[in-house]
PDB file of C-alpha atoms in Angstrom:
ATOM      1  CA  UNK A  28      91.718 169.374  28.562  1.00 60.00           C
ATOM      2  CA  UNK A  29      89.452 172.371  28.819  1.00 88.00           C
ATOM      3  CA  UNK A  30      86.653 174.310  27.255  1.00 91.00           C
ATOM      4  CA  UNK A  31      88.207 177.333  25.489  1.00 94.00           C
ATOM      5  CA  UNK A  32      88.067 180.622  27.316  1.00 93.00           C
ATOM      6  CA  UNK A  33      85.668 183.184  25.962  1.00 92.00           C
ATOM      7  CA  UNK A  34      87.363 185.939  23.983  1.00 93.00           C
ATOM      8  CA  UNK A  35      86.652 188.458  26.736  1.00 92.00           C
ATOM      9  CA  UNK A  36      88.043 186.105  29.388  1.00 93.00           C
ATOM     10  CA  UNK A  37      91.227 185.673  27.341  1.00 95.00           C
ATOM     11  CA  UNK A  38      91.676 189.443  27.011  1.00 95.00           C
ATOM     12  CA  UNK A  39      91.222 189.859  30.773  1.00 93.00           C
ATOM     13  CA  UNK A  40      93.767 187.113  31.486  1.00 95.00           C
ATOM     14  CA  UNK A  41      96.316 188.663  29.112  1.00 96.00           C
ATOM     15  CA  UNK A  42      95.950 192.122  30.618  1.00 94.00           C
ATOM     16  CA  UNK A  43      96.214 190.637  34.094  1.00 94.00           C
ATOM     17  CA  UNK A  44      99.566 189.150  33.123  1.00 95.00           C
ATOM     18  CA  UNK A  45     100.814 192.518  31.848  1.00 95.00           C
ATOM     19  CA  UNK A  46     100.646 191.794  28.106  1.00 95.00           C
ATOM     20  CA  UNK A  47     100.410 194.883  25.855  1.00 94.00           C
ATOM     21  CA  UNK A  48      97.443 194.314  23.530  1.00 93.00           C
ATOM     22  CA  UNK A  49      96.319 195.730  20.205  1.00 94.00           C
ATOM     23  CA  UNK A  50      92.796 194.516  19.431  1.00 93.00           C
ATOM     24  CA  UNK A  51      91.789 194.414  15.776  1.00 92.00           C
ATOM     25  CA  UNK A  52      88.199 194.862  14.619  1.00 85.00           C
ATOM     26  CA  UNK A  53      85.948 191.815  15.057  1.00 90.00           C
ATOM     27  CA  UNK A  54      88.856 189.651  16.304  1.00 94.00           C
ATOM     28  CA  UNK A  55      86.471 187.988  18.763  1.00 93.00           C
ATOM     29  CA  UNK A  56      84.429 186.446  15.937  1.00 92.00           C
ATOM     30  CA  UNK A  57      87.059 186.081  13.187  1.00 95.00           C
ATOM     31  CA  UNK A  58      87.793 182.331  13.013  1.00 95.00           C
ATOM     32  CA  UNK A  59      87.488 179.078  11.061  1.00 95.00           C
ATOM     33  CA  UNK A  60      84.843 177.529  13.317  1.00 92.00           C
ATOM     34  CA  UNK A  61      82.676 176.700  10.308  1.00 92.00           C
ATOM     35  CA  UNK A  62      85.267 174.018   9.466  1.00 91.00           C
ATOM     36  CA  UNK A  63      84.667 172.212  12.745  1.00 89.00           C
ATOM     37  CA  UNK A  64      84.466 172.800  16.485  1.00 88.00           C
ATOM     38  CA  UNK A  65      87.279 174.428  18.423  1.00 93.00           C
ATOM     39  CA  UNK A  66      87.989 172.572  21.637  1.00 91.00           C
ATOM     40  CA  UNK A  67      88.414 170.950  23.979  1.00 93.00           C
ATOM     41  CA  UNK A  68      91.805 172.681  24.104  1.00 96.00           C
ATOM     42  CA  UNK A  69      94.952 171.234  25.619  1.00 96.00           C
ATOM     43  CA  UNK A  70      97.646 173.904  25.321  1.00 97.00           C
ATOM     44  CA  UNK A  71      99.375 176.795  23.575  1.00 98.00           C
ATOM     45  CA  UNK A  72     101.312 176.363  20.330  1.00 98.00           C
ATOM     46  CA  UNK A  73     104.021 178.863  19.337  1.00 98.00           C
ATOM     47  CA  UNK A  74     105.172 179.652  15.786  1.00 98.00           C
ATOM     48  CA  UNK A  75     107.431 182.083  13.951  1.00 98.00           C
ATOM     49  CA  UNK A  76     106.192 183.864  10.846  1.00 97.00           C
ATOM     50  CA  UNK A  77     109.308 183.343   8.672  1.00 97.00           C
ATOM     51  CA  UNK A  78     108.693 186.877   7.384  1.00 95.00           C
ATOM     52  CA  UNK A  79     108.237 190.518   8.253  1.00 94.00           C
ATOM     53  CA  UNK A  80     105.210 192.854   8.366  1.00 94.00           C
ATOM     54  CA  UNK A  81     103.014 189.803   8.903  1.00 95.00           C
ATOM     55  CA  UNK A  82      99.863 191.367  10.354  1.00 94.00           C
ATOM     56  CA  UNK A  83      97.764 191.213   7.196  1.00 94.00           C
ATOM     57  CA  UNK A  84      98.982 187.713   6.352  1.00 96.00           C
ATOM     58  CA  UNK A  85      98.214 186.422   9.831  1.00 97.00           C
ATOM     59  CA  UNK A  86      94.766 187.993   9.788  1.00 96.00           C
ATOM     60  CA  UNK A  87      93.672 187.252   6.207  1.00 96.00           C
ATOM     61  CA  UNK A  88      95.816 184.286   5.204  1.00 96.00           C
ATOM     62  CA  UNK A  89      96.177 183.310   1.560  1.00 95.00           C
ATOM     63  CA  UNK A  90      93.993 181.752  -1.106  1.00 93.00           C
ATOM     64  CA  UNK A  91      95.407 178.350  -0.245  1.00 94.00           C
ATOM     65  CA  UNK A  92      95.387 178.903   3.535  1.00 96.00           C
ATOM     66  CA  UNK A  93      92.599 181.294   4.606  1.00 96.00           C
ATOM     67  CA  UNK A  94      92.986 183.352   7.752  1.00 96.00           C
ATOM     68  CA  UNK A  95      93.099 183.869  10.554  1.00 97.00           C
ATOM     69  CA  UNK A  96      96.396 182.020  10.909  1.00 98.00           C
ATOM     70  CA  UNK A  97      96.590 182.555  14.674  1.00 98.00           C
ATOM     71  CA  UNK A  98      94.875 184.076  17.671  1.00 98.00           C
ATOM     72  CA  UNK A  99      97.523 186.764  17.792  1.00 97.00           C
ATOM     73  CA  UNK A 100     100.842 187.995  16.455  1.00 97.00           C
ATOM     74  CA  UNK A 101     103.668 189.158  18.743  1.00 97.00           C
ATOM     75  CA  UNK A 102     105.653 191.883  17.014  1.00 96.00           C
ATOM     76  CA  UNK A 103     109.229 192.920  17.797  1.00 95.00           C
ATOM     77  CA  UNK A 104     108.146 195.643  20.213  1.00 94.00           C
ATOM     78  CA  UNK A 105     106.388 193.108  22.439  1.00 95.00           C
ATOM     79  CA  UNK A 106     102.822 193.976  21.416  1.00 95.00           C
ATOM     80  CA  UNK A 107     100.347 191.125  21.059  1.00 95.00           C
ATOM     81  CA  UNK A 108      98.020 191.897  18.147  1.00 96.00           C
ATOM     82  CA  UNK A 109      94.762 189.994  18.633  1.00 96.00           C
ATOM     83  CA  UNK A 110      93.576 189.033  15.145  1.00 96.00           C
ATOM     84  CA  UNK A 111      91.133 186.157  15.529  1.00 96.00           C
ATOM     85  CA  UNK A 112      89.570 183.898  18.111  1.00 96.00           C
ATOM     86  CA  UNK A 113      88.521 180.295  17.869  1.00 95.00           C
ATOM     87  CA  UNK A 114      89.689 177.747  15.352  1.00 96.00           C
ATOM     88  CA  UNK A 115      92.567 179.220  13.325  1.00 98.00           C
ATOM     89  CA  UNK A 116      94.767 177.805  10.564  1.00 97.00           C
ATOM     90  CA  UNK A 117      97.958 177.574  12.601  1.00 98.00           C
ATOM     91  CA  UNK A 118      98.821 174.006  13.542  1.00 97.00           C
ATOM     92  CA  UNK A 119      97.584 171.591  10.921  1.00 96.00           C
ATOM     93  CA  UNK A 120      97.879 167.875  11.570  1.00 97.00           C
ATOM     94  CA  UNK A 121     100.327 166.526  14.111  1.00 97.00           C
ATOM     95  CA  UNK A 122     101.302 163.720  16.419  1.00 96.00           C
ATOM     96  CA  UNK A 123      98.884 161.737  18.574  1.00 95.00           C
ATOM     97  CA  UNK A 124     101.741 160.865  20.939  1.00 96.00           C
ATOM     98  CA  UNK A 125     102.597 164.543  21.410  1.00 97.00           C
ATOM     99  CA  UNK A 126      98.965 165.467  22.048  1.00 96.00           C
ATOM    100  CA  UNK A 127      98.688 162.700  24.654  1.00 95.00           C
ATOM    101  CA  UNK A 128     101.842 163.992  26.377  1.00 96.00           C
ATOM    102  CA  UNK A 129     100.558 167.577  26.397  1.00 96.00           C
ATOM    103  CA  UNK A 130      97.224 166.450  27.822  1.00 94.00           C
ATOM    104  CA  UNK A 131      99.091 164.665  30.614  1.00 93.00           C
ATOM    105  CA  UNK A 132     101.556 167.599  30.976  1.00 94.00           C
ATOM    106  CA  UNK A 133     104.461 165.200  30.555  1.00 91.00           C
ATOM    107  CA  UNK A 134     107.973 166.443  29.933  1.00 88.00           C
ATOM    108  CA  UNK A 135     110.063 165.928  27.875  1.00 92.00           C
ATOM    109  CA  UNK A 136     107.794 165.544  24.892  1.00 96.00           C
ATOM    110  CA  UNK A 137     108.206 162.521  22.625  1.00 96.00           C
ATOM    111  CA  UNK A 138     109.498 163.025  19.118  1.00 96.00           C
ATOM    112  CA  UNK A 139     106.566 163.806  16.824  1.00 96.00           C
ATOM    113  CA  UNK A 140     105.070 160.798  15.090  1.00 94.00           C
ATOM    114  CA  UNK A 141     102.880 160.633  11.990  1.00 95.00           C
ATOM    115  CA  UNK A 142     100.514 163.537  11.351  1.00 96.00           C
ATOM    116  CA  UNK A 143      97.182 162.180  12.570  1.00 95.00           C
ATOM    117  CA  UNK A 144      95.445 164.771  14.766  1.00 94.00           C
ATOM    118  CA  UNK A 145      93.938 168.168  13.899  1.00 96.00           C
ATOM    119  CA  UNK A 146      95.896 170.647  16.012  1.00 97.00           C
ATOM    120  CA  UNK A 147      93.776 173.602  14.888  1.00 97.00           C
ATOM    121  CA  UNK A 148      90.980 172.253  17.081  1.00 95.00           C
ATOM    122  CA  UNK A 149      93.153 171.544  20.115  1.00 96.00           C
ATOM    123  CA  UNK A 150      95.509 174.494  20.665  1.00 98.00           C
ATOM    124  CA  UNK A 151      95.596 178.260  21.030  1.00 98.00           C
ATOM    125  CA  UNK A 152      97.978 179.398  18.265  1.00 98.00           C
ATOM    126  CA  UNK A 153     100.302 182.426  18.421  1.00 98.00           C
ATOM    127  CA  UNK A 154     102.712 183.678  15.760  1.00 98.00           C
ATOM    128  CA  UNK A 155     105.963 185.478  16.607  1.00 98.00           C
ATOM    129  CA  UNK A 156     107.365 187.919  14.034  1.00 97.00           C
ATOM    130  CA  UNK A 157     110.777 186.537  13.064  1.00 97.00           C
ATOM    131  CA  UNK A 158     112.525 185.371   9.911  1.00 97.00           C
ATOM    132  CA  UNK A 159     113.457 182.123  11.624  1.00 96.00           C
ATOM    133  CA  UNK A 160     116.867 182.012   9.945  1.00 95.00           C
ATOM    134  CA  UNK A 161     118.917 181.946  13.134  1.00 92.00           C
ATOM    135  CA  UNK A 162     120.195 185.479  12.523  1.00 95.00           C
ATOM    136  CA  UNK A 163     117.055 187.540  13.053  1.00 96.00           C
ATOM    137  CA  UNK A 164     116.999 188.419  16.764  1.00 96.00           C
ATOM    138  CA  UNK A 165     114.102 188.057  19.175  1.00 97.00           C
ATOM    139  CA  UNK A 166     114.188 191.285  21.220  1.00 95.00           C
ATOM    140  CA  UNK A 167     113.806 190.990  24.982  1.00 96.00           C
ATOM    141  CA  UNK A 168     110.398 192.709  24.866  1.00 95.00           C
ATOM    142  CA  UNK A 169     109.137 190.199  22.328  1.00 97.00           C
ATOM    143  CA  UNK A 170     110.289 187.163  24.319  1.00 97.00           C
ATOM    144  CA  UNK A 171     108.817 188.658  27.501  1.00 96.00           C
ATOM    145  CA  UNK A 172     105.463 189.013  25.717  1.00 97.00           C
ATOM    146  CA  UNK A 173     105.624 185.379  24.575  1.00 98.00           C
ATOM    147  CA  UNK A 174     106.247 184.120  28.100  1.00 97.00           C
ATOM    148  CA  UNK A 175     103.566 186.371  29.575  1.00 97.00           C
ATOM    149  CA  UNK A 176     100.837 185.457  27.087  1.00 98.00           C
ATOM    150  CA  UNK A 177     101.688 181.776  27.555  1.00 98.00           C
ATOM    151  CA  UNK A 178     101.558 182.148  31.325  1.00 97.00           C
ATOM    152  CA  UNK A 179      98.240 183.988  31.065  1.00 97.00           C
ATOM    153  CA  UNK A 180      96.573 181.147  29.172  1.00 97.00           C
ATOM    154  CA  UNK A 181      98.147 178.495  31.403  1.00 96.00           C
ATOM    155  CA  UNK A 182      97.152 180.321  34.574  1.00 95.00           C
ATOM    156  CA  UNK A 183      93.561 180.737  33.368  1.00 94.00           C
ATOM    157  CA  UNK A 184      93.268 177.007  32.693  1.00 94.00           C
ATOM    158  CA  UNK A 185      95.353 175.780  35.620  1.00 93.00           C
ATOM    159  CA  UNK A 186      98.010 174.361  33.267  1.00 95.00           C
ATOM    160  CA  UNK A 187     101.756 174.199  33.792  1.00 95.00           C
ATOM    161  CA  UNK A 188     104.407 175.369  31.329  1.00 96.00           C
ATOM    162  CA  UNK A 189     104.422 171.802  29.943  1.00 96.00           C
ATOM    163  CA  UNK A 190     101.236 172.788  28.096  1.00 97.00           C
ATOM    164  CA  UNK A 191     103.184 175.227  25.874  1.00 98.00           C
ATOM    165  CA  UNK A 192     104.726 173.611  22.798  1.00 98.00           C
ATOM    166  CA  UNK A 193     106.372 174.578  19.532  1.00 98.00           C
ATOM    167  CA  UNK A 194     105.089 173.834  16.049  1.00 98.00           C
ATOM    168  CA  UNK A 195     108.326 171.911  15.500  1.00 98.00           C
ATOM    169  CA  UNK A 196     107.438 169.684  18.461  1.00 98.00           C
ATOM    170  CA  UNK A 197     103.993 168.957  16.983  1.00 98.00           C
ATOM    171  CA  UNK A 198     104.989 167.765  13.520  1.00 98.00           C
ATOM    172  CA  UNK A 199     108.099 166.733  11.609  1.00 97.00           C
ATOM    173  CA  UNK A 200     107.118 169.181   8.860  1.00 96.00           C
ATOM    174  CA  UNK A 201     108.042 172.350  10.768  1.00 97.00           C
ATOM    175  CA  UNK A 202     111.074 174.043  12.354  1.00 96.00           C
ATOM    176  CA  UNK A 203     109.410 176.905  14.206  1.00 97.00           C
ATOM    177  CA  UNK A 204     109.912 178.750  16.411  1.00 97.00           C
ATOM    178  CA  UNK A 205     113.666 179.059  16.095  1.00 96.00           C
ATOM    179  CA  UNK A 206     114.451 179.393  19.798  1.00 96.00           C
ATOM    180  CA  UNK A 207     114.946 176.581  22.326  1.00 95.00           C
ATOM    181  CA  UNK A 208     111.631 175.601  23.854  1.00 97.00           C
ATOM    182  CA  UNK A 209     113.212 174.215  27.027  1.00 95.00           C
ATOM    183  CA  UNK A 210     114.438 177.730  27.836  1.00 96.00           C
ATOM    184  CA  UNK A 211     111.066 179.294  27.021  1.00 97.00           C
ATOM    185  CA  UNK A 212     109.176 176.774  29.149  1.00 96.00           C
ATOM    186  CA  UNK A 213     111.559 177.454  32.033  1.00 95.00           C
ATOM    187  CA  UNK A 214     110.801 181.174  31.731  1.00 96.00           C
ATOM    188  CA  UNK A 215     107.062 180.508  31.673  1.00 97.00           C
ATOM    189  CA  UNK A 216     107.359 178.175  34.644  1.00 95.00           C
ATOM    190  CA  UNK A 217     109.261 180.833  36.597  1.00 95.00           C
ATOM    191  CA  UNK A 218     106.611 183.418  35.766  1.00 94.00           C
ATOM    192  CA  UNK A 219     103.822 181.108  36.873  1.00 94.00           C
ATOM    193  CA  UNK A 220     105.713 180.647  40.128  1.00 91.00           C
ATOM    194  CA  UNK A 221     105.978 184.390  40.744  1.00 65.00           C
ATOM    195  CA  UNK A 222     102.369 184.540  41.859  1.00 56.00           C
ATOM    196  CA  UNK A 223     100.347 181.729  43.374  1.00 49.00           C
ATOM    197  CA  UNK A 224      97.701 180.486  41.022  1.00 53.00           C
ATOM    198  CA  UNK A 225      94.470 181.965  42.309  1.00 50.00           C
ATOM    199  CA  UNK A 226      91.773 179.646  43.499  1.00 47.00           C
ATOM    200  CA  UNK A 227      89.428 179.275  40.545  1.00 48.00           C
ATOM    201  CA  UNK A 228      86.432 181.543  40.724  1.00 50.00           C
ATOM    202  CA  UNK A 229      83.282 179.451  40.701  1.00 53.00           C
ATOM    203  CA  UNK A 230      81.816 179.484  37.225  1.00 55.00           C
ATOM    204  CA  UNK A 231      78.413 181.127  36.987  1.00 73.00           C
ATOM    205  CA  UNK A 232      76.141 178.809  35.041  1.00 84.00           C
ATOM    206  CA  UNK A 233      73.385 180.072  32.820  1.00 89.00           C
ATOM    207  CA  UNK A 234      69.916 179.431  34.248  1.00 91.00           C
ATOM    208  CA  UNK A 235      67.561 177.175  32.320  1.00 93.00           C
ATOM    209  CA  UNK A 236      65.766 179.443  29.807  1.00 92.00           C
ATOM    210  CA  UNK A 237      62.865 177.040  29.308  1.00 93.00           C
ATOM    211  CA  UNK A 238      62.292 174.456  26.604  1.00 92.00           C
ATOM    212  CA  UNK A 239      60.442 176.977  24.419  1.00 93.00           C
ATOM    213  CA  UNK A 240      63.670 178.981  24.069  1.00 94.00           C
ATOM    214  CA  UNK A 241      65.120 176.234  21.852  1.00 95.00           C
ATOM    215  CA  UNK A 242      62.874 176.801  18.854  1.00 94.00           C
ATOM    216  CA  UNK A 243      64.337 176.149  15.381  1.00 94.00           C
ATOM    217  CA  UNK A 244      66.211 179.210  14.166  1.00 94.00           C
ATOM    218  CA  UNK A 245      66.661 180.769  17.630  1.00 94.00           C
ATOM    219  CA  UNK A 246      69.741 183.009  17.496  1.00 93.00           C
ATOM    220  CA  UNK A 247      71.640 183.627  20.727  1.00 92.00           C
ATOM    221  CA  UNK A 248      75.160 183.495  22.130  1.00 90.00           C
ATOM    222  CA  UNK A 249      73.691 181.076  24.668  1.00 93.00           C
ATOM    223  CA  UNK A 250      73.160 178.608  21.809  1.00 93.00           C
ATOM    224  CA  UNK A 251      76.877 178.822  20.981  1.00 92.00           C
ATOM    225  CA  UNK A 252      77.760 178.258  24.634  1.00 90.00           C
ATOM    226  CA  UNK A 253      75.529 175.165  24.724  1.00 93.00           C
ATOM    227  CA  UNK A 254      77.242 173.814  21.621  1.00 91.00           C
ATOM    228  CA  UNK A 255      80.706 174.316  23.074  1.00 88.00           C
ATOM    229  CA  UNK A 256      79.748 172.429  26.227  1.00 90.00           C
ATOM    230  CA  UNK A 257      78.318 169.580  24.145  1.00 91.00           C
ATOM    231  CA  UNK A 258      81.561 169.386  22.158  1.00 88.00           C
ATOM    232  CA  UNK A 259      83.560 169.339  25.418  1.00 83.00           C
ATOM    233  CA  UNK A 260      81.414 166.402  26.560  1.00 86.00           C
ATOM    234  CA  UNK A 261      82.147 164.552  23.277  1.00 85.00           C
ATOM    235  CA  UNK A 262      78.495 164.899  22.287  1.00 92.00           C
ATOM    236  CA  UNK A 263      78.944 167.342  19.419  1.00 92.00           C
ATOM    237  CA  UNK A 264      77.357 166.202  16.189  1.00 92.00           C
ATOM    238  CA  UNK A 265      78.304 169.291  14.187  1.00 91.00           C
ATOM    239  CA  UNK A 266      79.608 169.284  10.642  1.00 86.00           C
ATOM    240  CA  UNK A 267      80.079 173.063  11.043  1.00 80.00           C
ATOM    241  CA  UNK A 268      79.938 175.139  14.178  1.00 78.00           C
ATOM    242  CA  UNK A 269      78.634 175.200  16.820  1.00 89.00           C
ATOM    243  CA  UNK A 270      77.118 178.558  16.020  1.00 88.00           C
ATOM    244  CA  UNK A 271      74.631 181.018  17.434  1.00 93.00           C
ATOM    245  CA  UNK A 272      71.560 179.534  15.665  1.00 94.00           C
ATOM    246  CA  UNK A 273      69.682 176.557  17.111  1.00 95.00           C
ATOM    247  CA  UNK A 274      69.624 173.955  14.315  1.00 95.00           C
ATOM    248  CA  UNK A 275      69.079 170.255  13.754  1.00 94.00           C
ATOM    249  CA  UNK A 276      72.764 169.684  14.572  1.00 95.00           C
ATOM    250  CA  UNK A 277      72.197 171.189  18.031  1.00 95.00           C
ATOM    251  CA  UNK A 278      69.195 168.915  18.569  1.00 95.00           C
ATOM    252  CA  UNK A 279      71.234 165.838  17.602  1.00 95.00           C
ATOM    253  CA  UNK A 280      74.090 166.942  19.852  1.00 95.00           C
ATOM    254  CA  UNK A 281      71.826 167.541  22.814  1.00 95.00           C
ATOM    255  CA  UNK A 282      70.139 164.180  22.222  1.00 95.00           C
ATOM    256  CA  UNK A 283      73.603 162.587  22.451  1.00 95.00           C
ATOM    257  CA  UNK A 284      74.062 164.352  25.803  1.00 95.00           C
ATOM    258  CA  UNK A 285      70.692 163.091  27.030  1.00 93.00           C
ATOM    259  CA  UNK A 286      71.633 159.540  26.051  1.00 93.00           C
ATOM    260  CA  UNK A 287      74.949 159.949  27.847  1.00 91.00           C
ATOM    261  CA  UNK A 288      72.959 160.796  30.977  1.00 92.00           C
ATOM    262  CA  UNK A 289      70.923 157.603  30.548  1.00 91.00           C
ATOM    263  CA  UNK A 290      67.796 158.939  28.854  1.00 94.00           C
ATOM    264  CA  UNK A 291      66.215 156.653  26.248  1.00 93.00           C
ATOM    265  CA  UNK A 292      63.430 156.864  23.706  1.00 93.00           C
ATOM    266  CA  UNK A 293      61.326 160.012  23.659  1.00 93.00           C
ATOM    267  CA  UNK A 294      63.204 161.329  26.698  1.00 93.00           C
ATOM    268  CA  UNK A 295      66.277 161.752  24.451  1.00 95.00           C
ATOM    269  CA  UNK A 296      64.526 164.073  22.025  1.00 95.00           C
ATOM    270  CA  UNK A 297      67.275 166.690  21.882  1.00 95.00           C
ATOM    271  CA  UNK A 298      65.253 169.446  23.562  1.00 95.00           C
ATOM    272  CA  UNK A 299      66.796 170.671  26.840  1.00 96.00           C
ATOM    273  CA  UNK A 300      64.921 170.035  30.050  1.00 94.00           C
ATOM    274  CA  UNK A 301      65.852 171.466  33.421  1.00 92.00           C
ATOM    275  CA  UNK A 302      67.573 168.350  34.798  1.00 92.00           C
ATOM    276  CA  UNK A 303      69.787 167.687  31.772  1.00 94.00           C
ATOM    277  CA  UNK A 304      70.468 171.436  31.445  1.00 94.00           C
ATOM    278  CA  UNK A 305      71.651 171.747  35.031  1.00 91.00           C
ATOM    279  CA  UNK A 306      74.004 168.803  34.552  1.00 90.00           C
ATOM    280  CA  UNK A 307      75.476 170.311  31.357  1.00 91.00           C
ATOM    281  CA  UNK A 308      76.622 173.412  33.339  1.00 88.00           C
ATOM    282  CA  UNK A 309      76.597 175.945  30.506  1.00 90.00           C
ATOM    283  CA  UNK A 310      78.767 178.896  31.584  1.00 86.00           C
ATOM    284  CA  UNK A 311      77.328 182.384  31.747  1.00 74.00           C
ATOM    285  CA  UNK A 312      80.015 184.904  30.702  1.00 59.00           C
TER     286      UNK A 312
END
């Protein structure tokens, strides 16, 4: 369980793992976050496209399934095309039992049960260009990119390869990707073992900006960061978002955080004070 990486932190982790990147315009803000919060996240979910020339589809989606359909697409040459970041339409509903196993990094995974959990909010999603018919090959460069991007995300979060799953392991509705996941997880595990996981760098927390900062309508990336931390603490009260504008939903969410800390009455008014702010530990990117 983890707060999602920032888009810039993800890009740094991918490059550090040797992944060849192609970054599309505004990928850092192209997402479906208005449909609900993204995170806390528990793992990486892999898919195949069941088609060719899938860049536009993965970025824009369809009328019935709006894009982005993934964080990124891995093409045959081993390039990871970053297309969106945040909540994407990749997983759909899936198994509570599988999610619990991924959270605990248990292996093997149980067979997927009824579709009951929103996977779009809980996983990083990546599409792999392949017809998925058992005859379309996965070139070595493409598979190497899949293992490296998976290792990059796992290494950044301190996860093992058990946190990487297939769409077909999430729900009975799907068959992708069409390669054996036990083999892929073994490759990711070996890659993670090539280099010791670095000791986590202490997270720099944003200093308290003062209560006056949180005026209605204030627009700032710091507001988004506050919202993500509140969601990670199960205090989010957002119908849409969180977003960069301080709204009534942020006030209600922060009030839930204050109550969680033991504040009552007027002390749980939803306006950050220094003590509750310091305990929330909002990261400064």
